[in-house]
Short mmCIF file of C-alpha atoms in Angstrom, two decimals:
data_model
loop_
_atom_site.label_atom_id
_atom_site.label_comp_id
_atom_site.label_asym_id
_atom_site.label_seq_id
_atom_site.Cartn_x
_atom_site.Cartn_y
_atom_site.Cartn_z
CA MET A 1 71.66 20.50 45.19
CA LEU A 2 72.63 22.57 47.52
CA ARG A 3 74.25 20.07 49.49
CA ARG A 4 76.22 18.98 46.90
CA SER A 5 77.49 22.14 45.62
CA ILE A 6 79.10 22.76 48.77
CA CYS A 7 80.34 19.32 50.00
CA ALA A 8 81.32 18.21 46.19
CA MET A 9 82.78 21.54 45.16
CA LEU A 10 85.08 22.27 48.24
CA ALA A 11 86.11 18.53 48.55
CA GLY A 12 87.24 18.32 45.22
CA ALA A 13 89.31 21.73 45.74
CA MET A 14 91.00 20.40 48.76
CA LEU A 15 91.53 17.03 47.30
CA ALA A 16 92.93 18.85 44.51
CA ALA A 17 96.11 20.17 46.99
CA PRO A 18 99.42 18.70 47.73
CA ALA A 19 98.85 15.63 50.36
CA PHE A 20 100.85 13.97 52.93
CA ALA A 21 101.24 10.07 53.35
CA PHE A 22 101.52 8.56 56.71
CA ALA A 23 102.21 4.81 56.27
CA GLN A 24 101.00 2.64 59.23
CA ASP A 25 102.12 -0.34 57.17
CA ALA A 26 105.13 -0.34 54.16
CA LYS A 27 103.14 -2.79 52.35
CA LYS A 28 99.34 -1.87 53.12
CA CYS A 29 97.56 0.73 55.04
CA ARG A 30 98.27 4.34 54.51
CA LEU A 31 96.55 7.28 55.69
CA GLN A 32 96.95 10.31 53.24
CA LYS A 33 96.42 13.36 54.64
CA VAL A 34 94.27 16.11 52.99
CA VAL A 35 94.62 19.25 55.19
CA GLU A 36 95.17 20.47 58.19
CA TRP A 37 93.88 23.07 59.70
CA LYS A 38 94.51 25.32 63.19
CA VAL A 39 92.02 25.77 64.79
CA ARG A 40 91.16 28.71 67.35
CA SER A 41 88.06 29.61 69.71
CA ILE A 42 85.25 31.60 69.31
CA GLY A 43 83.52 31.95 72.74
CA ARG A 44 83.60 27.88 73.60
CA HIS A 45 83.21 26.74 69.66
CA MET A 46 86.49 25.35 67.53
CA ALA A 47 86.75 27.34 64.55
CA VAL A 48 89.13 27.68 61.48
CA ASP A 49 89.49 31.09 59.23
CA GLY A 50 88.37 31.46 56.16
CA ALA A 51 86.82 34.50 53.66
CA ILE A 52 84.12 34.98 51.00
CA ASN A 53 84.49 37.70 48.43
CA GLY A 54 87.56 38.49 50.44
CA LYS A 55 86.27 38.99 53.94
CA LYS A 56 87.08 37.01 56.77
CA ILE A 57 84.74 34.79 58.72
CA GLY A 58 84.36 32.18 61.32
CA ILE A 59 84.02 28.73 60.16
CA VAL A 60 82.97 26.17 63.27
CA LEU A 61 83.54 22.65 62.75
CA ASP A 62 79.97 21.13 63.46
CA THR A 63 79.75 17.20 63.38
CA GLY A 64 76.88 17.71 64.61
CA ALA A 65 74.86 19.50 61.68
CA SER A 66 74.18 17.58 59.00
CA MET A 67 74.20 20.44 56.74
CA SER A 68 76.63 23.28 55.95
CA ILE A 69 74.93 26.72 56.70
CA LEU A 70 75.80 30.15 56.50
CA PHE A 71 74.28 32.35 59.56
CA ARG A 72 71.40 34.69 57.87
CA ALA A 73 73.08 37.51 59.98
CA ALA A 74 76.59 36.84 58.28
CA ALA A 75 74.95 36.90 54.75
CA LYS A 76 73.77 40.48 55.47
CA ARG A 77 76.89 41.66 56.72
CA LEU A 78 78.54 40.30 53.47
CA ASP A 79 75.97 41.93 51.35
CA LEU A 80 74.92 38.28 49.56
CA PRO A 81 71.88 38.44 47.94
CA LEU A 82 69.42 36.04 49.14
CA LYS A 83 66.61 33.94 47.35
CA GLU A 84 64.12 32.27 49.22
CA ALA A 85 64.08 28.30 49.42
CA ARG A 86 60.39 27.41 49.32
CA GLY A 87 59.23 25.42 51.61
CA GLN A 88 62.45 24.09 52.79
CA ARG A 89 63.28 24.48 56.92
CA VAL A 90 65.59 23.76 59.41
CA TYR A 91 65.54 22.49 62.52
CA GLY A 92 67.96 22.43 65.99
CA VAL A 93 68.16 23.98 69.11
CA GLY A 94 66.14 26.87 69.28
CA GLY A 95 63.03 25.25 66.81
CA GLU A 96 62.55 26.17 63.25
CA SER A 97 64.09 28.32 60.77
CA ARG A 98 63.48 29.34 57.01
CA VAL A 99 65.88 28.64 54.37
CA ASP A 100 67.29 31.04 51.75
CA THR A 101 69.59 30.31 49.41
CA THR A 102 73.06 32.60 48.21
CA VAL A 103 75.76 32.33 45.24
CA VAL A 104 79.41 33.05 46.53
CA GLU A 105 81.60 34.46 44.18
CA GLU A 106 84.54 33.39 45.40
CA PHE A 107 84.91 30.96 48.88
CA LYS A 108 88.26 30.04 50.82
CA LEU A 109 88.63 27.54 53.18
CA GLY A 110 92.50 27.35 53.84
CA GLU A 111 94.02 27.05 50.67
CA ALA A 112 91.27 25.62 49.05
CA VAL A 113 89.40 28.18 46.90
CA VAL A 114 86.26 27.31 45.37
CA ARG A 115 83.92 30.15 42.94
CA ASP A 116 80.20 30.22 41.97
CA LEU A 117 79.53 28.27 45.41
CA ASN A 118 75.52 27.90 46.55
CA LEU A 119 75.19 28.14 50.20
CA MET A 120 72.53 27.45 52.55
CA VAL A 121 71.49 30.36 54.48
CA ALA A 122 69.35 30.24 57.95
CA GLY A 123 69.45 31.10 61.57
CA GLU A 124 66.73 33.82 62.78
CA THR A 125 68.92 35.23 65.82
CA ASN A 126 72.05 37.52 65.47
CA VAL A 127 75.41 36.07 65.70
CA SER A 128 77.21 37.52 68.53
CA GLU A 129 80.04 34.91 69.33
CA GLY A 130 82.05 36.13 66.00
CA PHE A 131 81.44 33.06 63.83
CA ASP A 132 79.61 32.75 60.31
CA LEU A 133 79.17 29.66 58.94
CA LEU A 134 78.55 25.84 60.32
CA LEU A 135 81.05 23.24 58.16
CA GLY A 136 78.55 19.94 58.99
CA GLU A 137 78.90 16.46 58.16
CA ASP A 138 77.61 16.60 54.51
CA PHE A 139 81.25 18.37 54.01
CA LEU A 140 82.98 16.72 57.06
CA GLY A 141 81.82 12.93 56.32
CA ARG A 142 83.87 12.84 53.34
CA PHE A 143 86.56 12.34 55.34
CA ASP A 144 88.25 10.77 58.40
CA ILE A 145 88.58 13.74 60.81
CA GLU A 146 91.20 13.95 63.43
CA PHE A 147 90.57 16.17 66.56
CA ASP A 148 93.79 17.13 68.11
CA LEU A 149 92.79 19.83 70.28
CA ALA A 150 95.65 19.71 72.49
CA ASN A 151 97.99 21.15 69.46
CA ASP A 152 94.69 22.85 68.42
CA VAL A 153 94.92 21.41 64.87
CA VAL A 154 92.18 19.33 63.31
CA ARG A 155 93.38 17.13 60.12
CA LEU A 156 91.30 15.43 57.50
CA TRP A 157 92.57 12.07 56.43
CA GLN A 158 91.88 9.58 53.17
CA PRO A 159 92.98 5.89 54.01
CA LYS A 160 93.62 3.66 51.82
CA ASP A 161 93.90 -0.10 52.24
CA CYS A 162 93.41 0.28 55.93
CA GLU A 163 90.46 -2.21 56.84
CA GLY A 164 90.36 -3.83 59.80
CA ARG A 165 93.40 -1.72 61.03
CA SER A 166 93.56 0.87 64.05
CA LEU A 167 93.77 4.25 62.22
CA ALA A 168 95.16 6.04 65.68
CA TYR A 169 98.51 6.09 64.60
CA TRP A 170 99.72 8.28 67.14
CA THR A 171 99.87 6.11 69.91
CA LYS A 172 100.93 2.11 70.86
CA ASP A 173 99.00 1.98 73.49
CA VAL A 174 95.36 0.50 74.40
CA VAL A 175 92.90 3.00 72.33
CA GLY A 176 89.30 3.50 73.21
CA GLU A 177 87.00 2.09 70.13
CA VAL A 178 83.13 2.80 69.68
CA ALA A 179 81.65 1.63 66.40
CA ILE A 180 79.40 4.36 64.41
CA ASP A 181 75.97 3.53 63.57
CA ALA A 182 74.89 3.26 59.84
CA LEU A 183 74.93 6.61 58.50
CA ALA A 184 72.30 8.00 56.37
CA ASN A 185 73.18 9.90 53.49
CA TRP A 186 70.40 12.41 54.02
CA ASN A 187 71.03 13.38 57.05
CA PRO A 188 74.46 11.94 58.32
CA LYS A 189 75.37 11.78 61.86
CA ILE A 190 78.20 10.31 64.03
CA GLU A 191 75.78 7.97 66.13
CA PHE A 192 77.02 5.55 68.63
CA THR A 193 75.96 3.90 71.65
CA VAL A 194 77.20 5.26 75.34
CA HIS A 195 76.15 4.00 78.68
CA LEU A 196 74.76 6.40 81.57
CA ASN A 197 74.67 4.63 84.99
CA GLY A 198 75.24 1.48 83.03
CA LYS A 199 72.46 1.99 80.59
CA PRO A 200 72.49 2.06 76.68
CA VAL A 201 71.90 5.94 75.57
CA HIS A 202 72.09 6.73 72.00
CA ALA A 203 74.56 9.67 71.70
CA ILE A 204 76.00 11.77 68.29
CA LEU A 205 79.38 13.30 68.37
CA ASP A 206 78.61 17.05 67.89
CA SER A 207 81.64 19.12 67.80
CA GLY A 208 79.38 22.27 67.02
CA ALA A 209 78.20 22.24 71.06
CA SER A 210 80.56 23.49 73.62
CA THR A 211 79.60 21.39 76.53
CA THR A 212 78.29 17.54 76.31
CA ILE A 213 74.25 17.73 76.87
CA VAL A 214 72.30 14.66 78.04
CA SER A 215 68.58 14.78 76.54
CA LEU A 216 65.71 15.09 79.48
CA GLN A 217 64.34 12.53 78.07
CA ASP A 218 66.80 9.90 78.80
CA VAL A 219 67.58 11.52 82.50
CA GLU A 220 63.97 10.68 83.06
CA ARG A 221 64.40 7.23 81.81
CA LEU A 222 67.13 6.61 83.94
CA GLY A 223 65.78 8.55 87.01
CA VAL A 224 68.64 10.63 87.63
CA PRO A 225 67.85 14.03 89.83
CA THR A 226 68.50 17.19 88.47
CA THR A 227 69.19 20.87 89.48
CA PRO A 228 66.72 23.72 88.64
CA VAL A 229 67.73 25.63 85.49
CA VAL A 230 71.05 27.35 85.76
CA ALA A 231 71.40 28.24 82.15
CA LYS A 232 69.65 29.12 78.66
CA SER A 233 71.28 29.25 75.16
CA SER A 234 69.38 29.64 71.74
CA GLY A 235 70.76 27.99 68.36
CA VAL A 236 69.73 28.29 64.39
CA GLY A 237 65.92 29.08 65.64
CA PRO A 238 64.45 32.08 67.54
CA LYS A 239 63.80 30.42 70.84
CA SER A 240 65.47 29.48 73.62
CA ILE A 241 66.37 26.23 75.89
CA GLU A 242 67.26 25.65 79.37
CA TYR A 243 69.83 23.82 80.94
CA MET A 244 69.91 22.06 84.26
CA ILE A 245 72.54 19.96 85.57
CA GLY A 246 72.45 15.95 86.17
CA LYS A 247 74.74 13.94 88.61
CA PHE A 248 75.60 10.44 87.30
CA ALA A 249 77.39 7.75 88.92
CA SER A 250 79.43 6.64 85.70
CA PHE A 251 79.92 7.38 82.30
CA ALA A 252 81.35 4.84 79.98
CA ILE A 253 82.02 4.73 75.90
CA GLY A 254 84.33 1.82 74.68
CA ASN A 255 86.93 1.10 77.29
CA GLU A 256 86.86 4.23 78.82
CA ASP A 257 84.51 4.17 82.18
CA ILE A 258 84.59 7.51 84.16
CA PRO A 259 82.55 7.77 87.51
CA ASP A 260 80.81 10.47 89.37
CA VAL A 261 80.41 13.09 86.71
CA GLU A 262 77.92 16.29 86.21
CA ILE A 263 76.66 16.73 82.68
CA LEU A 264 74.49 19.50 81.43
CA VAL A 265 70.78 18.25 80.48
CA ALA A 266 68.08 20.13 78.15
CA ASP A 267 65.16 19.01 76.49
CA ILE A 268 67.34 19.77 73.13
CA TYR A 269 64.86 19.97 70.54
CA LYS A 270 61.46 20.83 72.50
CA HIS A 271 60.83 23.72 69.98
CA ALA A 272 61.70 21.72 66.78
CA THR A 273 58.47 21.07 66.26
CA TYR A 274 55.97 21.43 63.18
CA GLN A 275 52.55 20.68 61.65
CA GLY A 276 51.64 19.13 58.62
CA ALA A 277 49.82 20.35 55.80
CA GLY A 278 46.21 20.12 56.55
CA SER A 279 46.90 19.05 59.71
CA ARG A 280 46.91 20.51 63.46
CA ILE A 281 48.60 17.44 65.21
CA VAL A 282 52.19 19.15 66.09
CA ARG A 283 54.83 16.79 65.33
CA ASN A 284 58.74 17.10 66.46
CA ALA A 285 61.14 16.80 63.69
CA PHE A 286 63.31 14.47 65.56
CA ASP A 287 62.55 10.97 66.03
CA ARG A 288 64.50 11.22 69.14
CA GLN A 289 66.74 13.16 70.99
CA PRO A 290 70.11 12.35 71.49
CA MET A 291 72.72 12.87 73.88
CA LEU A 292 75.36 15.04 72.12
CA LEU A 293 78.65 14.39 72.93
CA GLY A 294 80.76 18.19 72.61
CA ALA A 295 83.95 19.84 72.31
CA ASP A 296 84.39 19.28 75.77
CA PHE A 297 84.78 15.81 75.30
CA LEU A 298 87.17 16.15 72.09
CA ARG A 299 89.25 18.59 74.41
CA ALA A 300 90.03 15.72 76.89
CA HIS A 301 90.42 13.36 73.95
CA ARG A 302 92.62 12.70 70.96
CA THR A 303 89.80 11.43 68.70
CA LEU A 304 89.87 10.13 65.06
CA VAL A 305 86.44 9.73 63.34
CA ALA A 306 86.85 6.92 60.76
CA HIS A 307 84.07 7.44 58.64
CA SER A 308 85.73 5.05 56.12
CA GLN A 309 85.22 2.19 58.87
CA GLY A 310 82.25 3.05 60.75
CA LYS A 311 84.48 3.36 64.07
CA MET A 312 86.17 5.85 66.35
CA TYR A 313 89.10 6.21 67.85
CA PHE A 314 90.32 7.89 70.82
CA THR A 315 92.40 8.08 73.77
CA TYR A 316 92.59 10.41 76.78
CA VAL A 317 95.15 13.28 77.30
CA GLY A 318 94.16 15.10 80.10
CA GLY A 319 91.67 17.36 82.02
CA PRO A 320 88.23 16.90 82.67
CA ALA A 321 85.89 15.24 80.33
CA PHE A 322 83.23 17.32 80.71
CA SER A 323 82.58 21.41 81.38
CA LEU A 324 79.57 22.84 82.94
CA GLY A 325 80.07 25.58 80.13
CA GLY A 326 80.09 28.32 83.38
CA ALA A 327 76.83 26.99 84.64
CA LYS A 328 76.59 26.26 88.82
CA ALA A 329 74.23 24.75 90.49
CA PRO A 330 72.33 26.60 92.63
CA ALA A 331 73.90 26.76 96.34
CA HIS A 332 70.51 26.68 98.03
CA ALA A 333 68.54 24.27 95.67
CA PRO A 334 67.87 20.98 97.34
CA SER A 335 69.00 17.66 95.86
CA GLY A 336 66.97 15.82 93.57
CA GLU A 337 64.50 19.22 93.19
CA LYS A 338 63.10 19.04 89.68
CA PRO A 339 63.12 21.99 87.17
CA LYS A 340 60.26 24.09 87.56
CA GLY A 341 58.54 25.81 84.68
CA ASP A 342 58.38 29.42 83.66
#
């Protein structure tokens, strides 16, 4: 009910707004623009402005999140009433977080206004970067979403009669294209296959991740050397994960092949564990740890995620495809040294 509330009600309010139609073919394929957002940076995250009960909030567009979440610190700041969602937990970077719910009298995003909106509330750490809500794939997946970050713009589209047609309307040049794996309604993610050092790697597009991250499991499988720990960060849970740097001979997606790249490496979901009722066996909430293709890749590429076609289109626009987010390999670290435990 919670997921249906935010995605269905907000999507309905946005679709009621005037839309612009771009005709790719006078007789057939049409892209109807639902909304165009001007995005800004909050820390290293892309965000749009919204409001809850008349108070401004920062909303991060997070394709890596299956569900939209209001951070608990923001709910307290906004003095929202919370009700425990018994038996519900969310898992991610930083581990486990309990879930509460709240009802927002008025939620505003751009010109769309929704009243009496149910929101899921989670997050065990204080939000210090200025963002309050993650808008996830439960909402974004209802549209085709275009990241035009060279112009600080994100657009949502609804195509009509565009089967078999390229939706990269902004260019007539060769376009990168990758197939999106079948989407699970209960856990929507933009999943696809990339190649590191010529080997297939499972990846997801995670616009909420400021930098691309390769899972430690894939790095070990590929035999790629890493530096010692260079940084730490946390997510919705209270714990932190450690980052290393991996050096790869090549990264390939679609028809694009980038040689000699450095990408952050982490055991991304190592804290996302639980014990089933009546069991002492510790299990991980994630069947596998994907590579997170982050906002650094999106800044270097104009990208359109065509949920309607099960494809992602992209063209390179300039700049490095990957950022280390300010992390640097220690100058004294010998090449190939493995990370040390605490």
